[in-house]
Amino acid sequence: MIKSPYLLIACCLFTFSGFSQEKMKSPYETDIVKDGIWITSAVGLNVLGFKLIQEKDELTLNELNQLSKDEGWGVDRWAAGYYSEKANADSYIPFYASFVMPFALLINENERGHAGQISVLFVETMATTGALFTITAGLVEKSRPLVYNESLETGERIENDEQRSFFAGHTAATAAATFFVAKVFNDFNPDSPLKPYIWGVAAAIPVSVGYMRIKAGKHFLTDNLIGYGVGAAAGVLIPELHKKADKNLQIYPSTSFNHGEYNFSSQGLTLNYQF
C-alpha cells in the first residue's frame, strides 16, 4: 500500500513520455555561482543545526516529573503518550522512498534532458529544508509525545534526542521531495492531464509519514502541520524562484500623444509578445 503512490507516479510519467513529441527547453535558469553559494550556505546551516541538536540538554528528573499532558495545545493533547516502534519503523519506508522519487522524472524525455539542472534544484530544496529543520529543532525545547508515556523507562524519556519534537523533520523532508517532483513535472508539462493526480499523490505521501510519526510518539499534530508546510513550501518555491522570465512578453502602459495640443495621457495597458 505504501509503495503504490511511487509506482503511480512512475507509471504516470512513463505514460506521459509516450505523448512527448519533442524535447522542450528547461523552464528553469540556474547559476553556478549563486546556486553554489546557496547550497554551500544551506549545508553549513545543516551542520550548525546538527551540532545544536547534539548539544541539547536531557530532561532532568524534576522536569520530567513536572510534565503534564494538559500543558500543551488542545489540538495536540490527544497524542501525548503515544508510542509505537512499528509505526516508527514503517515511517521510514515512504520517507526514504521520497528521496528516490525525483529519478521518476527522468522517465520523461522533457525532464531527462535536464537531469543535471533538476539535480541541482533538488539538492538546493532538500538542503534548504534541512537547514530550517535542524536549526529549529536545535533551538526549540519541546518533548516528544513518547516522553509523556509513563510505561517507558525513565532513561529513554529524558534523552536529549527526545526533546526535539518541533518540528517534524521526516514530514518536512518527505513533503519537500514529493512537492518538488510535482512542481517540476508541472512546469515541464504544463498541459498534461496528469497534473492533478501527480499533485494529489505528492500531497498524500507526507500525510502518511506524519500520521505514522504521531503514532510512533515522535511528533504532535502541530509539529507535523508545520513540517508539512515548510517542506511543501520549499519543494514548490525553490523551483519557482528559478523559473525563467519571459523576455518576449512585455506589458507596458499604452498612451496617446497629440502633437498639436501637446496632450499626453495614459489610456491603459498594452501586452506585446514577440515570436
Short mmCIF file of C-alpha atoms in Angstrom, two decimals:
data_model
loop_
_atom_site.label_atom_id
_atom_site.label_comp_id
_atom_site.label_asym_id
_atom_site.label_seq_id
_atom_site.Cartn_x
_atom_site.Cartn_y
_atom_site.Cartn_z
CA MET A 1 0.00 0.00 0.00
CA ILE A 2 2.75 2.43 0.90
CA LYS A 3 4.75 1.80 -2.23
CA SER A 4 1.82 2.25 -4.59
CA PRO A 5 1.98 6.09 -4.76
CA TYR A 6 5.52 5.88 -6.06
CA LEU A 7 4.57 3.28 -8.64
CA LEU A 8 1.66 5.51 -9.66
CA ILE A 9 3.95 8.48 -10.24
CA ALA A 10 6.40 6.34 -12.22
CA CYS A 11 3.62 4.90 -14.37
CA CYS A 12 2.08 8.33 -14.95
CA LEU A 13 5.38 9.83 -16.01
CA PHE A 14 6.13 6.85 -18.25
CA THR A 15 2.72 7.16 -19.89
CA PHE A 16 3.14 10.86 -20.46
CA SER A 17 6.57 10.33 -22.03
CA GLY A 18 4.82 8.50 -24.83
CA PHE A 19 2.90 11.67 -25.66
CA SER A 20 6.02 13.83 -25.87
CA GLN A 21 6.99 14.51 -29.46
CA GLU A 22 9.89 16.88 -28.99
CA LYS A 23 12.29 17.88 -26.27
CA MET A 24 11.38 21.16 -24.65
CA LYS A 25 13.66 23.79 -23.21
CA SER A 26 14.00 23.93 -19.46
CA PRO A 27 11.66 26.39 -17.75
CA TYR A 28 14.38 26.99 -15.16
CA GLU A 29 17.53 29.05 -15.04
CA THR A 30 20.41 28.17 -12.71
CA ASP A 31 23.64 29.98 -11.95
CA ILE A 32 26.72 28.08 -10.79
CA VAL A 33 27.85 30.92 -8.51
CA LYS A 34 24.50 31.90 -6.98
CA ASP A 35 23.25 28.35 -6.55
CA GLY A 36 26.66 27.22 -5.33
CA ILE A 37 26.61 29.88 -2.62
CA TRP A 38 23.03 28.98 -1.67
CA ILE A 39 23.75 25.25 -1.39
CA THR A 40 27.01 25.77 0.48
CA SER A 41 25.32 28.12 2.95
CA ALA A 42 22.42 25.72 3.46
CA VAL A 43 24.78 22.81 4.07
CA GLY A 44 26.69 24.94 6.56
CA LEU A 45 23.45 25.71 8.41
CA ASN A 46 22.66 21.99 8.44
CA VAL A 47 25.99 21.30 10.12
CA LEU A 48 25.31 24.03 12.68
CA GLY A 49 21.80 22.68 13.25
CA PHE A 50 23.02 19.14 13.86
CA LYS A 51 25.58 20.49 16.32
CA LEU A 52 22.82 22.32 18.20
CA ILE A 53 20.75 19.14 18.28
CA GLN A 54 23.64 17.08 19.63
CA GLU A 55 24.27 19.64 22.36
CA LYS A 56 20.66 19.76 23.58
CA ASP A 57 20.28 19.01 27.28
CA GLU A 58 18.47 15.98 28.63
CA LEU A 59 15.41 16.47 30.79
CA THR A 60 16.13 16.48 34.48
CA LEU A 61 14.09 14.16 36.68
CA ASN A 62 12.42 17.19 38.19
CA GLU A 63 11.41 18.48 34.74
CA LEU A 64 10.15 15.02 33.78
CA ASN A 65 8.01 14.78 36.90
CA GLN A 66 6.51 18.20 36.20
CA LEU A 67 5.41 17.30 32.67
CA SER A 68 1.66 17.24 32.19
CA LYS A 69 -0.43 16.20 29.20
CA ASP A 70 -2.66 19.19 29.88
CA GLU A 71 0.06 21.80 29.39
CA GLY A 72 0.18 21.58 25.60
CA TRP A 73 -2.19 22.91 22.97
CA GLY A 74 -5.61 21.29 23.00
CA VAL A 75 -5.18 20.06 19.43
CA ASP A 76 -2.05 18.16 20.50
CA ARG A 77 -3.01 16.67 23.85
CA TRP A 78 -4.62 13.53 22.45
CA ALA A 79 -1.22 12.36 21.10
CA ALA A 80 0.65 12.77 24.39
CA GLY A 81 1.89 9.34 25.48
CA TYR A 82 1.74 7.72 22.05
CA TYR A 83 4.50 5.20 21.36
CA SER A 84 4.94 2.54 18.67
CA GLU A 85 8.19 1.02 17.44
CA LYS A 86 6.38 -0.45 14.43
CA ALA A 87 4.95 2.92 13.37
CA ASN A 88 8.40 4.45 13.75
CA ALA A 89 9.98 1.79 11.52
CA ASP A 90 7.17 1.97 8.96
CA SER A 91 7.50 5.75 8.66
CA TYR A 92 10.96 5.33 7.18
CA ILE A 93 9.63 3.48 4.13
CA PRO A 94 7.90 6.46 2.44
CA PHE A 95 10.49 8.77 3.98
CA TYR A 96 13.43 7.14 2.19
CA ALA A 97 11.39 6.34 -0.91
CA SER A 98 10.56 10.03 -1.38
CA PHE A 99 14.26 10.76 -1.92
CA VAL A 100 14.23 8.41 -4.91
CA MET A 101 11.12 9.96 -6.45
CA PRO A 102 12.98 12.64 -8.47
CA PHE A 103 14.51 9.82 -10.52
CA ALA A 104 11.00 9.05 -11.77
CA LEU A 105 11.11 12.40 -13.56
CA LEU A 106 13.88 11.05 -15.78
CA ILE A 107 11.44 8.61 -17.35
CA ASN A 108 10.02 11.53 -19.29
CA GLU A 109 12.20 12.90 -22.09
CA ASN A 110 11.44 16.53 -21.25
CA GLU A 111 12.99 16.23 -17.79
CA ARG A 112 15.67 13.68 -18.71
CA GLY A 113 17.38 16.17 -20.98
CA HIS A 114 17.87 18.49 -17.99
CA ALA A 115 18.80 15.93 -15.32
CA GLY A 116 21.80 17.92 -14.11
CA GLN A 117 19.82 21.09 -13.57
CA ILE A 118 16.98 19.25 -11.84
CA SER A 119 19.53 17.58 -9.55
CA VAL A 120 20.91 20.97 -8.51
CA LEU A 121 17.43 22.25 -7.72
CA PHE A 122 16.63 19.10 -5.73
CA VAL A 123 19.80 19.35 -3.65
CA GLU A 124 19.03 23.02 -3.05
CA THR A 125 15.48 22.19 -1.98
CA MET A 126 16.49 19.46 0.44
CA ALA A 127 19.41 21.44 1.86
CA THR A 128 17.13 24.41 2.50
CA THR A 129 14.52 22.23 4.19
CA GLY A 130 17.20 20.53 6.27
CA ALA A 131 18.65 23.85 7.39
CA LEU A 132 15.26 25.14 8.54
CA PHE A 133 14.54 21.90 10.38
CA THR A 134 17.87 21.34 12.12
CA ILE A 135 18.26 24.93 13.32
CA THR A 136 14.71 24.96 14.66
CA ALA A 137 14.97 21.53 16.28
CA GLY A 138 18.25 22.54 17.88
CA LEU A 139 16.91 25.77 19.37
CA VAL A 140 13.35 24.86 20.37
CA GLU A 141 12.81 22.80 23.53
CA LYS A 142 9.78 20.57 23.13
CA SER A 143 9.45 16.99 24.37
CA ARG A 144 8.13 14.33 22.06
CA PRO A 145 4.78 12.65 22.80
CA LEU A 146 6.51 9.45 23.93
CA VAL A 147 8.13 11.36 26.80
CA TYR A 148 4.66 11.52 28.38
CA ASN A 149 4.36 7.72 28.30
CA GLU A 150 4.97 6.60 31.88
CA SER A 151 5.32 2.95 30.86
CA LEU A 152 8.64 3.68 29.16
CA GLU A 153 11.93 3.63 31.03
CA THR A 154 12.97 6.94 32.53
CA GLY A 155 16.30 6.88 30.73
CA GLU A 156 14.59 6.79 27.36
CA ARG A 157 12.16 9.55 28.24
CA ILE A 158 14.81 12.04 29.35
CA GLU A 159 17.22 11.53 26.41
CA ASN A 160 18.17 14.76 24.65
CA ASP A 161 17.08 13.32 21.30
CA GLU A 162 13.55 13.02 22.63
CA GLN A 163 13.38 16.75 23.40
CA ARG A 164 13.12 17.98 19.81
CA SER A 165 9.55 17.40 18.78
CA PHE A 166 9.25 20.74 16.94
CA PHE A 167 9.07 20.49 14.07
CA ALA A 168 8.62 17.16 12.23
CA GLY A 169 11.73 16.68 10.12
CA HIS A 170 10.64 13.45 8.45
CA THR A 171 7.37 15.01 7.34
CA ALA A 172 9.13 18.16 6.14
CA ALA A 173 11.74 16.27 4.11
CA THR A 174 9.14 13.99 2.55
CA ALA A 175 6.90 16.92 1.62
CA ALA A 176 9.86 18.79 0.14
CA ALA A 177 10.74 15.84 -2.08
CA THR A 178 7.23 14.98 -3.25
CA PHE A 179 6.13 18.57 -3.87
CA PHE A 180 9.40 19.18 -5.72
CA VAL A 181 8.60 16.31 -8.08
CA ALA A 182 5.07 17.61 -8.64
CA LYS A 183 6.27 21.16 -9.23
CA VAL A 184 8.97 20.15 -11.72
CA PHE A 185 6.56 17.86 -13.59
CA ASN A 186 4.02 20.68 -13.64
CA ASP A 187 6.49 23.18 -15.11
CA PHE A 188 7.92 20.82 -17.71
CA ASN A 189 4.50 19.51 -18.73
CA PRO A 190 2.08 22.44 -18.29
CA ASP A 191 -0.60 20.90 -20.50
CA SER A 192 -0.52 17.39 -19.05
CA PRO A 193 -3.87 15.97 -17.89
CA LEU A 194 -1.94 14.04 -15.25
CA LYS A 195 -1.04 17.09 -13.19
CA PRO A 196 -3.94 16.81 -10.69
CA TYR A 197 -3.01 13.18 -9.96
CA ILE A 198 0.67 13.98 -9.54
CA TRP A 199 -0.13 16.79 -7.13
CA GLY A 200 -2.60 14.57 -5.26
CA VAL A 201 -0.05 11.81 -4.73
CA ALA A 202 2.59 14.37 -3.76
CA ALA A 203 0.28 15.76 -1.09
CA ALA A 204 -0.79 12.36 0.26
CA ILE A 205 2.61 10.76 0.84
CA PRO A 206 3.86 13.19 3.53
CA VAL A 207 0.46 12.92 5.21
CA SER A 208 1.09 9.19 5.65
CA VAL A 209 4.52 9.92 7.11
CA GLY A 210 3.07 12.48 9.51
CA TYR A 211 0.38 10.03 10.64
CA MET A 212 2.95 7.35 11.42
CA ARG A 213 5.23 9.81 13.22
CA ILE A 214 2.32 10.72 15.50
CA LYS A 215 1.55 7.04 16.15
CA ALA A 216 5.23 6.44 16.89
CA GLY A 217 5.16 9.13 19.56
CA LYS A 218 7.75 11.23 17.75
CA HIS A 219 5.69 14.32 16.98
CA PHE A 220 2.45 16.07 17.82
CA LEU A 221 -0.10 17.12 15.19
CA THR A 222 1.08 20.74 15.08
CA ASP A 223 4.70 19.60 14.64
CA ASN A 224 3.64 17.70 11.55
CA LEU A 225 1.49 20.51 10.19
CA ILE A 226 4.41 22.94 10.42
CA GLY A 227 6.80 20.37 8.96
CA TYR A 228 4.42 19.67 6.11
CA GLY A 229 4.08 23.38 5.35
CA VAL A 230 7.81 24.06 5.45
CA GLY A 231 8.63 21.10 3.21
CA ALA A 232 5.85 21.79 0.71
CA ALA A 233 6.84 25.46 0.50
CA ALA A 234 10.48 24.59 -0.19
CA GLY A 235 9.52 21.98 -2.78
CA VAL A 236 7.43 24.49 -4.70
CA LEU A 237 9.25 27.79 -4.13
CA ILE A 238 12.82 26.72 -4.91
CA PRO A 239 11.93 25.67 -8.48
CA GLU A 240 9.57 28.64 -8.83
CA LEU A 241 12.33 31.10 -7.90
CA HIS A 242 14.47 29.62 -10.68
CA LYS A 243 11.87 29.96 -13.42
CA LYS A 244 12.96 31.94 -16.45
CA ALA A 245 11.45 35.35 -17.01
CA ASP A 246 9.59 35.58 -20.31
CA LYS A 247 11.70 38.18 -22.10
CA ASN A 248 9.49 38.03 -25.18
CA LEU A 249 6.48 39.15 -23.20
CA GLN A 250 6.18 42.85 -22.45
CA ILE A 251 3.44 44.70 -20.59
CA TYR A 252 3.53 48.48 -20.55
CA PRO A 253 1.15 51.48 -20.39
CA SER A 254 -0.42 52.50 -23.68
CA THR A 255 -0.58 56.23 -24.23
CA SER A 256 -1.82 58.81 -26.65
CA PHE A 257 0.08 61.94 -27.65
CA ASN A 258 -1.48 64.84 -29.54
CA HIS A 259 1.27 66.89 -31.20
CA GLY A 260 -0.91 69.89 -31.91
CA GLU A 261 -2.17 70.37 -28.38
CA TYR A 262 0.78 68.73 -26.60
CA ASN A 263 -1.54 66.42 -24.69
CA PHE A 264 -0.08 63.28 -23.06
CA SER A 265 -2.41 60.80 -21.40
CA SER A 266 -2.33 57.16 -20.33
CA GLN A 267 -5.03 55.01 -21.93
CA GLY A 268 -4.35 51.60 -20.33
CA LEU A 269 -2.00 48.63 -20.73
CA THR A 270 -0.54 47.09 -23.85
CA LEU A 271 0.55 43.45 -23.99
CA ASN A 272 3.16 42.65 -26.63
CA TYR A 273 4.59 39.21 -27.40
CA GLN A 274 7.45 38.83 -29.86
CA PHE A 275 7.64 35.46 -31.60
#
